[in-house]
CSV table of C-alpha atoms and ligand atoms in Angstrom, one decimal:
chain,number,residue,atom,x,y,z
R,11,UNK,CA,63.0,102.0,103.3
R,12,UNK,CA,61.1,101.5,100.0
R,13,UNK,CA,63.7,98.9,99.0
R,14,UNK,CA,63.0,97.1,102.2
R,15,UNK,CA,59.2,97.1,101.8
R,16,UNK,CA,59.5,96.2,98.1
R,17,UNK,CA,61.8,93.2,99.0
R,18,UNK,CA,59.3,92.0,101.7
R,19,UNK,CA,56.3,92.3,99.4
R,20,UNK,CA,58.0,90.5,96.5
R,21,UNK,CA,59.3,87.8,98.8
R,22,UNK,CA,55.8,87.2,100.3
R,23,UNK,CA,54.1,87.3,96.9
R,24,UNK,CA,56.6,84.9,95.4
R,25,UNK,CA,56.3,82.5,98.4
R,26,UNK,CA,52.5,82.6,98.2
R,27,UNK,CA,52.3,82.0,94.4
R,28,UNK,CA,55.0,79.3,94.6
R,29,UNK,CA,53.4,77.5,97.4
R,30,UNK,CA,49.6,77.8,96.8
R,31,UNK,CA,49.2,78.0,93.1
R,32,UNK,CA,50.2,75.5,90.4
R,33,UNK,CA,51.8,77.9,87.8
R,34,UNK,CA,54.0,76.5,85.0
R,35,UNK,CA,56.5,79.3,85.4
R,36,UNK,CA,59.6,79.2,87.6
R,37,UNK,CA,58.2,81.9,89.7
R,38,UNK,CA,60.9,81.4,92.4
R,39,UNK,CA,63.4,83.3,90.2
R,40,UNK,CA,61.7,86.4,91.5
R,41,UNK,CA,63.6,85.8,94.7
R,42,UNK,CA,66.6,87.1,92.8
R,43,UNK,CA,64.9,90.5,92.8
R,44,UNK,CA,64.6,90.3,96.6
R,45,UNK,CA,68.3,89.6,96.9
R,46,UNK,CA,69.2,92.5,94.6
R,47,UNK,CA,66.9,94.9,96.6
R,48,UNK,CA,68.6,93.7,99.8
R,49,UNK,CA,71.9,95.1,98.5
R,50,UNK,CA,70.4,98.5,99.0
R,51,UNK,CA,69.8,98.3,102.8
R,52,UNK,CA,71.7,95.2,104.2
R,53,UNK,CA,75.3,94.4,105.0
R,54,UNK,CA,76.9,91.8,102.8
R,55,UNK,CA,76.4,89.2,105.5
R,56,UNK,CA,72.7,89.9,105.6
R,57,UNK,CA,72.5,89.9,101.8
R,58,UNK,CA,73.9,86.3,102.0
R,59,UNK,CA,71.3,85.4,104.7
R,60,UNK,CA,68.5,86.8,102.5
R,61,UNK,CA,69.9,84.6,99.6
R,62,UNK,CA,70.0,81.5,101.8
R,63,UNK,CA,66.4,82.3,103.1
R,64,UNK,CA,65.2,82.6,99.5
R,65,UNK,CA,66.7,79.2,98.7
R,66,UNK,CA,65.2,77.6,101.8
R,67,UNK,CA,61.8,79.1,100.9
R,68,UNK,CA,62.0,77.8,97.3
R,69,UNK,CA,62.9,74.3,98.6
R,70,UNK,CA,60.1,74.6,101.2
R,71,UNK,CA,57.5,75.5,98.6
R,72,UNK,CA,58.6,72.7,96.4
R,73,UNK,CA,58.4,70.1,99.2
R,74,UNK,CA,55.0,71.5,100.3
R,75,UNK,CA,53.5,71.3,96.8
R,76,UNK,CA,55.3,68.3,95.3
R,77,UNK,CA,56.6,66.4,98.2
R,78,UNK,CA,59.4,64.1,97.2
R,79,UNK,CA,58.0,63.7,93.7
R,80,UNK,CA,61.0,64.4,91.5
R,81,UNK,CA,59.3,63.5,88.2
R,82,UNK,CA,58.1,66.0,85.6
R,83,UNK,CA,59.0,69.6,84.9
R,84,UNK,CA,58.6,71.0,88.5
R,85,UNK,CA,61.9,69.7,89.7
R,86,UNK,CA,63.6,71.3,86.6
R,87,UNK,CA,61.9,74.6,87.3
R,88,UNK,CA,63.0,74.4,91.0
R,89,UNK,CA,66.6,73.7,90.0
R,90,UNK,CA,66.5,76.7,87.5
R,91,UNK,CA,65.1,78.9,90.3
R,92,UNK,CA,67.7,77.7,92.9
R,93,UNK,CA,70.6,78.3,90.4
R,94,UNK,CA,69.3,81.8,89.6
R,95,UNK,CA,69.0,82.7,93.3
R,96,UNK,CA,72.4,81.3,94.1
R,97,UNK,CA,74.2,83.1,91.3
R,98,UNK,CA,72.4,86.4,92.1
R,99,UNK,CA,73.3,86.0,95.8
R,100,UNK,CA,76.9,85.5,95.0
R,101,UNK,CA,77.1,88.5,92.6
R,102,UNK,CA,75.2,90.7,95.1
R,103,UNK,CA,77.5,89.8,97.9
R,104,UNK,CA,80.5,90.6,95.7
R,105,UNK,CA,78.9,93.9,94.6
R,106,UNK,CA,78.2,94.8,98.2
R,107,UNK,CA,81.8,94.1,99.3
R,108,UNK,CA,83.2,96.2,96.4
R,109,UNK,CA,80.8,99.1,97.4
R,110,UNK,CA,82.1,98.8,100.9
R,111,UNK,CA,85.7,99.1,99.9
R,112,UNK,CA,85.0,102.1,97.7
R,113,UNK,CA,83.1,103.7,100.5
R,114,UNK,CA,86.0,103.1,102.9
R,115,UNK,CA,88.5,104.6,100.3
R,116,UNK,CA,86.3,107.7,99.9
R,117,UNK,CA,86.2,108.0,103.7
R,118,UNK,CA,90.0,108.0,103.7
R,119,UNK,CA,89.9,111.2,101.8
R,120,UNK,CA,88.1,112.7,104.8
R,121,UNK,CA,91.1,112.1,107.0
R,122,UNK,CA,93.4,114.5,105.1
R,123,UNK,CA,93.5,118.1,106.2
R,124,UNK,CA,93.8,119.1,102.6
R,125,UNK,CA,90.6,119.9,100.7
R,126,UNK,CA,89.8,117.4,98.0
R,127,UNK,CA,87.0,117.8,95.6
R,128,UNK,CA,85.9,116.7,92.2
R,129,UNK,CA,84.1,118.8,89.6
R,130,UNK,CA,82.6,117.8,86.3
R,131,UNK,CA,83.2,119.4,82.9
R,132,UNK,CA,80.5,122.1,83.7
R,133,UNK,CA,82.4,122.9,87.0
R,134,UNK,CA,79.7,121.4,89.2
R,135,UNK,CA,81.0,119.8,92.4
R,136,UNK,CA,80.4,116.1,92.5
R,137,UNK,CA,82.6,115.2,95.5
R,138,UNK,CA,83.5,117.4,98.6
R,139,UNK,CA,85.6,115.9,101.4
R,140,UNK,CA,85.7,116.8,105.1
R,141,UNK,CA,88.8,119.0,104.7
R,142,UNK,CA,86.8,121.1,102.2
R,143,UNK,CA,83.9,121.4,104.6
R,144,UNK,CA,86.3,122.6,107.4
R,145,UNK,CA,88.3,125.0,105.3
R,146,UNK,CA,85.5,126.7,103.3
R,147,UNK,CA,82.7,126.2,105.8
R,148,UNK,CA,80.3,124.7,103.2
R,149,UNK,CA,78.8,121.4,104.3
R,150,UNK,CA,78.8,118.6,101.7
R,151,UNK,CA,75.1,118.8,101.0
R,152,UNK,CA,75.3,122.5,100.3
R,153,UNK,CA,78.4,122.2,98.1
R,154,UNK,CA,77.4,119.2,95.9
R,155,UNK,CA,76.0,120.4,92.6
R,156,UNK,CA,77.2,124.0,93.0
R,157,UNK,CA,79.5,125.8,90.5
R,158,UNK,CA,82.9,125.6,92.1
R,159,UNK,CA,84.3,129.0,91.1
R,160,UNK,CA,81.1,130.8,91.9
R,161,UNK,CA,80.8,129.1,95.3
R,162,UNK,CA,84.4,129.8,96.2
R,163,UNK,CA,84.7,133.1,94.3
R,164,UNK,CA,88.0,131.9,92.9
R,165,UNK,CA,90.7,134.4,91.8
R,166,UNK,CA,93.1,132.8,89.3
R,167,UNK,CA,96.7,133.7,88.6
R,168,UNK,CA,96.0,133.5,84.9
R,169,UNK,CA,92.9,133.6,82.7
R,170,UNK,CA,90.8,130.5,83.3
R,171,UNK,CA,90.7,129.4,79.6
R,172,UNK,CA,94.5,129.3,79.5
R,173,UNK,CA,94.6,127.2,82.7
R,174,UNK,CA,92.0,124.8,81.3
R,175,UNK,CA,93.9,124.6,78.0
R,176,UNK,CA,97.1,123.5,80.0
R,177,UNK,CA,95.0,121.0,82.0
R,178,UNK,CA,93.5,119.5,78.9
R,179,UNK,CA,97.0,119.4,77.2
R,180,UNK,CA,99.1,118.0,80.1
R,181,UNK,CA,96.5,116.5,82.4
R,182,UNK,CA,97.7,118.6,85.3
R,183,UNK,CA,97.9,122.1,86.6
R,184,UNK,CA,99.4,123.6,89.7
R,185,UNK,CA,99.3,127.2,91.0
R,186,UNK,CA,98.1,129.5,93.7
R,187,UNK,CA,94.4,130.4,94.0
R,188,UNK,CA,92.5,132.9,96.1
R,189,UNK,CA,89.2,131.5,97.5
R,190,UNK,CA,86.5,132.9,99.8
R,191,UNK,CA,85.1,131.0,102.7
R,192,UNK,CA,81.4,130.8,103.5
R,193,UNK,CA,81.9,133.7,106.0
R,194,UNK,CA,83.5,135.9,103.2
R,195,UNK,CA,87.1,135.7,104.5
R,196,UNK,CA,89.9,135.1,102.0
R,197,UNK,CA,92.1,132.0,101.9
R,198,UNK,CA,95.2,131.4,99.8
R,199,UNK,CA,95.6,127.9,98.6
R,200,UNK,CA,98.3,125.9,96.7
R,201,UNK,CA,96.1,124.1,94.2
R,202,UNK,CA,96.8,121.0,92.2
R,203,UNK,CA,94.4,119.9,89.5
R,204,UNK,CA,94.3,116.5,87.8
R,205,UNK,CA,92.2,115.7,84.8
R,206,UNK,CA,90.2,112.5,84.5
R,207,UNK,CA,88.9,111.8,81.0
R,208,UNK,CA,85.4,110.3,81.0
R,209,UNK,CA,84.6,109.3,77.5
R,210,UNK,CA,83.9,112.5,75.6
R,211,UNK,CA,83.7,114.5,78.9
R,212,UNK,CA,86.0,114.9,81.8
R,213,UNK,CA,86.2,115.5,85.6
R,214,UNK,CA,88.8,117.5,87.5
R,215,UNK,CA,90.2,116.4,90.9
R,216,UNK,CA,91.3,119.5,92.8
R,217,UNK,CA,93.5,119.2,95.9
R,218,UNK,CA,94.1,122.4,97.8
R,219,UNK,CA,96.4,123.2,100.7
R,220,UNK,CA,95.8,126.2,102.9
R,221,UNK,CA,98.9,128.4,102.7
R,222,UNK,CA,97.3,131.7,104.0
R,223,UNK,CA,99.4,131.7,107.2
R,224,UNK,CA,102.6,130.9,105.3
R,225,UNK,CA,102.0,133.7,102.8
R,226,UNK,CA,101.2,136.2,105.6
R,227,UNK,CA,104.4,135.2,107.4
R,228,UNK,CA,106.4,135.7,104.2
R,229,UNK,CA,104.9,139.1,103.6
R,230,UNK,CA,105.7,140.1,107.2
R,231,UNK,CA,109.3,138.9,106.7
R,232,UNK,CA,109.5,140.9,103.4
R,233,UNK,CA,108.2,144.0,105.2
R,234,UNK,CA,110.7,143.6,108.0
R,235,UNK,CA,113.5,143.2,105.5
R,236,UNK,CA,112.3,146.2,103.5
R,237,UNK,CA,112.2,148.3,106.8
R,238,UNK,CA,115.7,147.1,107.7
R,239,UNK,CA,116.9,147.9,104.2
R,240,UNK,CA,115.4,151.4,104.5
R,241,UNK,CA,117.0,151.9,107.9
R,242,UNK,CA,120.4,150.9,106.5
R,243,UNK,CA,119.8,153.2,103.5
R,244,UNK,CA,119.1,156.1,105.8
R,245,UNK,CA,122.2,155.3,107.9
R,246,UNK,CA,124.3,155.3,104.7
R,247,UNK,CA,122.8,158.6,103.8
R,248,UNK,CA,123.8,159.9,107.2
R,249,UNK,CA,127.4,158.9,106.5
R,250,UNK,CA,127.2,160.7,103.2
R,251,UNK,CA,125.4,163.9,104.5
R,252,UNK,CA,128.5,166.1,105.0
R,253,UNK,CA,129.8,165.5,101.5
R,254,UNK,CA,126.4,165.7,99.9
R,255,UNK,CA,125.6,169.0,101.7
R,256,UNK,CA,128.8,170.3,100.2
R,257,UNK,CA,127.7,169.0,96.8
R,258,UNK,CA,124.4,170.9,97.0
R,259,UNK,CA,126.0,174.0,98.5
R,260,UNK,CA,128.4,174.3,95.7
R,261,UNK,CA,125.9,174.8,92.9
R,262,UNK,CA,123.8,177.1,95.2
R,263,UNK,CA,126.9,179.3,95.7
R,264,UNK,CA,127.5,179.3,92.0
R,265,UNK,CA,123.9,180.3,91.3
R,266,UNK,CA,124.3,183.3,93.6
R,267,UNK,CA,127.5,184.3,92.0
R,268,UNK,CA,126.1,184.0,88.4
R,269,UNK,CA,123.0,185.9,89.5
R,270,UNK,CA,125.1,188.8,90.9
R,271,UNK,CA,127.2,188.9,87.7
R,272,UNK,CA,124.1,188.9,85.5
R,273,UNK,CA,122.7,191.9,87.6
R,274,UNK,CA,126.0,193.8,87.1
R,275,UNK,CA,125.8,193.2,83.3
R,276,UNK,CA,122.2,194.4,83.3
R,277,UNK,CA,123.0,197.6,85.4
R,278,UNK,CA,125.5,198.8,82.8
R,279,UNK,CA,124.6,202.0,80.9
R,280,UNK,CA,124.2,199.7,77.9
R,281,UNK,CA,123.2,196.3,79.3
R,282,UNK,CA,125.2,193.4,77.9
R,283,UNK,CA,122.3,191.1,77.2
R,284,UNK,CA,124.4,188.3,75.7
R,285,UNK,CA,126.3,188.1,79.0
R,286,UNK,CA,123.1,188.2,81.0
R,287,UNK,CA,121.8,185.3,78.9
R,288,UNK,CA,124.9,183.2,79.5
R,289,UNK,CA,124.7,183.9,83.2
R,290,UNK,CA,121.0,182.8,83.3
R,291,UNK,CA,121.9,179.6,81.4
R,292,UNK,CA,124.6,178.8,84.0
R,293,UNK,CA,122.1,179.5,86.8
R,294,UNK,CA,119.6,177.0,85.2
R,295,UNK,CA,122.4,174.4,84.8
R,296,UNK,CA,123.6,174.7,88.4
R,297,UNK,CA,120.0,174.7,89.7
R,298,UNK,CA,119.3,171.5,87.8
R,299,UNK,CA,122.5,169.9,89.3
R,300,UNK,CA,121.4,170.8,92.9
R,301,UNK,CA,117.9,169.6,92.2
R,302,UNK,CA,119.2,166.3,90.7
R,303,UNK,CA,121.3,165.5,93.8
R,304,UNK,CA,118.3,166.3,96.1
R,305,UNK,CA,115.9,164.3,93.9
R,306,UNK,CA,118.3,161.2,94.1
R,307,UNK,CA,118.6,161.6,97.8
R,308,UNK,CA,114.9,161.7,98.2
R,309,UNK,CA,114.4,158.7,96.0
R,310,UNK,CA,116.9,156.8,98.2
R,311,UNK,CA,115.2,158.0,101.4
R,312,UNK,CA,111.6,157.1,100.3
R,313,UNK,CA,110.1,153.9,101.6
R,314,UNK,CA,108.4,152.5,98.5
R,315,UNK,CA,107.3,149.0,97.8
R,316,UNK,CA,110.0,147.3,95.7
R,317,UNK,CA,109.4,147.5,92.0
R,318,UNK,CA,110.1,145.0,89.2
R,319,UNK,CA,110.8,146.9,86.0
R,320,UNK,CA,113.4,146.5,83.2
R,321,UNK,CA,116.5,148.5,84.1
R,322,UNK,CA,119.5,149.6,82.1
R,323,UNK,CA,122.4,149.1,84.6
R,324,UNK,CA,124.4,151.9,83.1
R,325,UNK,CA,121.6,154.3,84.1
R,326,UNK,CA,121.3,152.7,87.6
R,327,UNK,CA,125.1,153.1,88.2
R,328,UNK,CA,125.3,156.6,86.7
R,329,UNK,CA,122.4,157.6,89.0
R,330,UNK,CA,124.5,157.0,92.1
R,331,UNK,CA,127.5,159.1,91.0
R,332,UNK,CA,126.3,162.5,92.2
R,333,UNK,CA,125.8,160.9,95.6
R,334,UNK,CA,129.2,159.1,96.0
R,335,UNK,CA,131.4,161.4,94.0
R,336,UNK,CA,131.9,163.9,96.8
R,337,UNK,CA,133.1,161.1,99.0
R,338,UNK,CA,135.3,159.7,96.3
R,339,UNK,CA,136.9,163.2,95.8
R,340,UNK,CA,137.2,163.7,99.5
R,341,UNK,CA,139.2,160.4,99.9
R,342,UNK,CA,141.2,161.1,96.7
R,343,UNK,CA,140.1,157.9,95.0
R,344,UNK,CA,140.4,157.4,91.3
R,345,UNK,CA,137.1,156.1,89.9
R,346,UNK,CA,137.1,154.0,86.8
R,347,UNK,CA,133.8,153.0,85.1
R,348,UNK,CA,133.4,150.3,82.5
R,349,UNK,CA,129.8,150.4,81.4
R,350,UNK,CA,129.1,148.8,78.0
R,351,UNK,CA,125.6,148.4,76.7
R,352,UNK,CA,124.0,145.2,78.0
R,353,UNK,CA,120.6,143.6,78.1
R,354,UNK,CA,118.2,145.0,80.7
R,355,UNK,CA,117.7,143.3,84.1
R,356,UNK,CA,114.4,143.2,86.0
R,357,UNK,CA,114.5,144.9,89.4
R,358,UNK,CA,114.1,147.8,91.7
R,359,UNK,CA,116.3,150.8,90.8
R,360,UNK,CA,116.5,152.2,94.3
R,361,UNK,CA,117.3,148.9,95.9
R,362,UNK,CA,120.1,148.1,93.3
R,363,UNK,CA,121.5,151.6,93.8
R,364,UNK,CA,121.5,151.0,97.5
R,365,UNK,CA,123.5,147.8,97.0
R,366,UNK,CA,126.1,149.5,94.7
R,367,UNK,CA,126.4,152.6,97.1
R,368,UNK,CA,127.1,150.1,99.9
R,369,UNK,CA,129.8,148.4,98.0
R,370,UNK,CA,131.3,151.7,96.8
R,371,UNK,CA,131.3,153.1,100.4
R,372,UNK,CA,132.8,149.9,101.8
R,373,UNK,CA,135.6,150.1,99.1
R,374,UNK,CA,136.3,153.8,99.9
R,375,UNK,CA,136.4,153.1,103.6
R,376,UNK,CA,138.7,150.0,103.1
R,377,UNK,CA,141.1,152.1,101.0
R,378,UNK,CA,141.1,154.9,103.6
R,379,UNK,CA,143.3,152.5,105.6
R,380,UNK,CA,145.9,152.4,102.8
R,381,UNK,CA,148.4,155.2,102.5
R,382,UNK,CA,151.2,153.7,100.4
R,383,UNK,CA,149.2,152.6,97.3
R,384,UNK,CA,147.1,154.4,94.7
R,385,UNK,CA,143.4,154.3,95.7
R,386,UNK,CA,141.4,153.0,92.7
R,387,UNK,CA,137.8,152.0,92.6
R,388,UNK,CA,136.4,150.2,89.6
R,389,UNK,CA,132.7,149.7,88.8
R,390,UNK,CA,132.1,147.6,85.7
R,391,UNK,CA,129.4,145.5,84.2
R,392,UNK,CA,129.8,142.6,81.8
R,393,UNK,CA,127.9,139.7,80.5
R,394,UNK,CA,128.9,136.1,81.3
R,395,UNK,CA,127.2,132.7,81.8
R,396,UNK,CA,126.8,132.4,85.5
R,397,UNK,CA,126.6,129.2,87.6
R,398,UNK,CA,122.8,129.3,87.6
R,399,UNK,CA,120.4,129.5,84.6
R,400,UNK,CA,119.5,133.0,83.6
R,401,UNK,CA,122.4,134.6,85.5
R,402,UNK,CA,124.2,136.6,82.8
R,403,UNK,CA,124.9,140.1,83.9
R,404,UNK,CA,127.7,140.7,86.5
R,405,UNK,CA,128.3,144.0,88.2
R,406,UNK,CA,131.8,144.1,89.8
R,407,UNK,CA,133.0,146.7,92.3
R,408,UNK,CA,136.7,146.4,93.1
R,409,UNK,CA,139.1,148.4,95.2
R,410,UNK,CA,142.8,148.5,96.0
R,411,UNK,CA,142.3,148.3,99.8
R,412,UNK,CA,143.7,145.7,102.2
R,413,UNK,CA,141.5,142.9,100.7
R,414,UNK,CA,139.7,140.2,102.5
R,415,UNK,CA,141.2,137.0,104.1
R,416,UNK,CA,140.0,133.9,102.2
R,417,UNK,CA,138.3,132.4,105.3
R,418,UNK,CA,136.2,135.6,105.8
R,419,UNK,CA,134.9,135.9,102.2
R,420,UNK,CA,131.5,134.3,103.2
R,421,UNK,CA,131.3,135.6,106.7
R,422,UNK,CA,131.1,139.2,105.5
R,423,UNK,CA,127.6,138.7,104.4
R,424,UNK,CA,126.3,137.5,107.8
R,425,UNK,CA,124.3,140.1,109.7
R,426,UNK,CA,126.3,142.0,112.4
R,427,UNK,CA,129.7,141.0,111.1
R,428,UNK,CA,131.9,144.1,111.1
R,429,UNK,CA,135.5,144.9,111.7
R,430,UNK,CA,134.9,148.6,111.9
R,431,UNK,CA,134.7,150.2,115.4
R,432,UNK,CA,131.5,152.0,114.5
R,433,UNK,CA,130.2,149.5,112.0
R,434,UNK,CA,126.7,148.0,112.2
R,435,UNK,CA,127.6,145.0,110.0
R,436,UNK,CA,124.3,144.9,108.3
R,437,UNK,CA,125.1,146.5,105.0
R,438,UNK,CA,126.3,143.4,103.2
R,439,UNK,CA,123.7,141.2,104.7
R,440,UNK,CA,121.0,143.5,103.3
R,441,UNK,CA,122.8,143.6,100.0
R,442,UNK,CA,122.6,139.8,99.9
R,443,UNK,CA,118.9,139.7,100.7
R,444,UNK,CA,118.1,142.4,98.1
R,445,UNK,CA,120.1,140.5,95.4
R,446,UNK,CA,118.5,137.2,96.4
R,447,UNK,CA,115.0,138.8,96.0
R,448,UNK,CA,116.2,139.8,92.5
R,449,UNK,CA,116.9,136.1,91.7
R,450,UNK,CA,120.7,136.8,91.7
R,451,UNK,CA,123.8,136.2,93.8
R,452,UNK,CA,126.4,138.3,95.4
R,453,UNK,CA,129.9,137.2,96.5
R,454,UNK,CA,133.3,138.6,97.3
R,455,UNK,CA,136.7,137.6,96.0
R,456,UNK,CA,140.3,138.7,96.3
R,457,UNK,CA,141.2,141.2,93.5
R,458,UNK,CA,144.3,140.4,91.4
R,459,UNK,CA,147.1,142.6,92.5
R,460,UNK,CA,145.6,143.2,96.0
R,461,UNK,CA,142.3,144.6,97.2
R,462,UNK,CA,138.8,143.2,97.2
R,463,UNK,CA,136.2,142.6,94.5
R,464,UNK,CA,132.4,142.2,95.0
R,465,UNK,CA,130.4,140.6,92.3
R,466,UNK,CA,126.7,140.7,91.7
R,467,UNK,CA,125.2,138.2,89.1
R,468,UNK,CA,121.7,139.1,87.9
R,469,UNK,CA,119.4,137.3,85.5
R,470,UNK,CA,118.6,139.3,82.4
R,471,UNK,CA,115.0,140.4,81.6
R,472,UNK,CA,113.0,137.7,79.9
R,473,UNK,CA,115.3,134.8,81.0
R,474,UNK,CA,112.5,133.4,83.2
R,475,UNK,CA,114.8,133.0,86.1
E,19,ADP,P1,129.9,147.5,108.1
E,19,ADP,O1,130.4,148.4,106.9
E,19,ADP,O2,129.0,148.2,109.0
E,19,ADP,O3,131.0,146.9,108.8
E,19,ADP,P2,129.1,145.6,106.1
E,19,ADP,O4,128.2,144.5,106.2
E,19,ADP,O5,129.0,146.6,105.0
E,19,ADP,O6,129.1,146.3,107.5
E,19,ADP,O7,130.6,145.0,106.0
E,19,ADP,C1,131.0,144.0,106.8
E,19,ADP,C2,132.5,143.9,106.9
E,19,ADP,O8,133.0,143.4,105.6
E,19,ADP,C3,133.2,145.1,107.1
E,19,ADP,O9,133.3,145.5,108.5
E,19,ADP,C4,134.6,144.8,106.6
E,19,ADP,O10,135.4,144.1,107.5
E,19,ADP,C5,134.3,143.9,105.5
E,19,ADP,N1,134.4,144.5,104.1
E,19,ADP,C6,133.3,145.0,103.4
E,19,ADP,N2,133.8,145.5,102.3
E,19,ADP,C7,135.1,145.4,102.2
E,19,ADP,C8,136.2,145.8,101.3
E,19,ADP,N3,135.9,146.4,100.2
E,19,ADP,N4,137.4,145.5,101.6
E,19,ADP,C9,137.7,144.9,102.8
E,19,ADP,N5,136.8,144.5,103.7
E,19,ADP,C10,135.5,144.8,103.4
């Protein structure tokens, strides 16, 4: 508005002075200011019209004061003024067209559903698109000038100084952020930052995609998988119950027997204290054995969130032995262990034990069908470079059962594939999802000399895989 009034006043004043006074100055160049002010409020076509009007006014004033007299300095002054107005008009029209293009390009950013905003070196917002208004609920006027991280209460996946250091070094950063909307609700975004150097300072262009629904769906799938894994674990424990009950019963019976013997030694006219001590030590040993089995069973039955901790696979495998050994003895299977010391893997102990118990039970059940061959089950771990980066440790469980037809090797891992009359067919599919969640791979192969082998390749701790 002020530009419009200013332009009108200057135009009238210039016209008045130019027409009714006899100044020696090329006063008409002041029309240039009128054209420049018009850029502020007029379209480029109108800026052009203003320029033409100024030229006409200049010519009109000249004709009114000097007629057709082309002698003297007046004509030169008039020509200078006309050139100045002409050049200014051309530049102004070009400037207006460029501004229009820039404005249209900025409006394009409003079409995207992603949020796009720019913040300066002090984290103050200088641009805020329509997507950002919709996602965060802050209108542009309220967001501009605000501190981004305060406004959105950003939670970072790493300390901000280290993120900024990476941004300054590489010019880019990508990661997941937690933001808060204006109404206080949380939103998870996949965020991409690009650095724009501005002399000694810089600006950051931040583009965010809302992945809240995606993350929730993932977490629900994870929970469903965890519940299924739990159900399958409990089902396996059901299969093991009879032999485990026997395993616990046996030390309990031994405790009673040792207790009775110790009492007899005590009741002698001269108590045999050394024998009593031995008896008590045996009682403690047997009690620990029973408690150990129960504790492992309980760990397996618990429904905890999966953990990610460094694990020694020898310990993981030895931990399942009290649970599967009764079954192994019952089916007269020879168990061979090859457990050299290897680097740690990162994972969840109970889940990995569940996988190995599944493979061991499958092996025992497969060999139950074989009567004419020795039943041997081998669990071994070794280190080898896998197909994928980071895969280094391989656990192998092999048996001397009937083996697996080559065309079924992959099918086994599909859910509900079972050849057993009472099989659920989910054991191996759960093993596969557990191992995939550990960043590893599980596959089956034919064992040399007959039987089946199951292999689990896992990344070692610290390999970044
Ligand atoms: P289930 O044991 O309930 O059948 P799994 O997913 O554990 O479910 O196994 C799927 C199928 O894979 C089994 O029914 C069996 O046909 C086959 N299988 C698994 N382990 C072996 C093995 N060691 N030897 C031969 N076949 C096996």
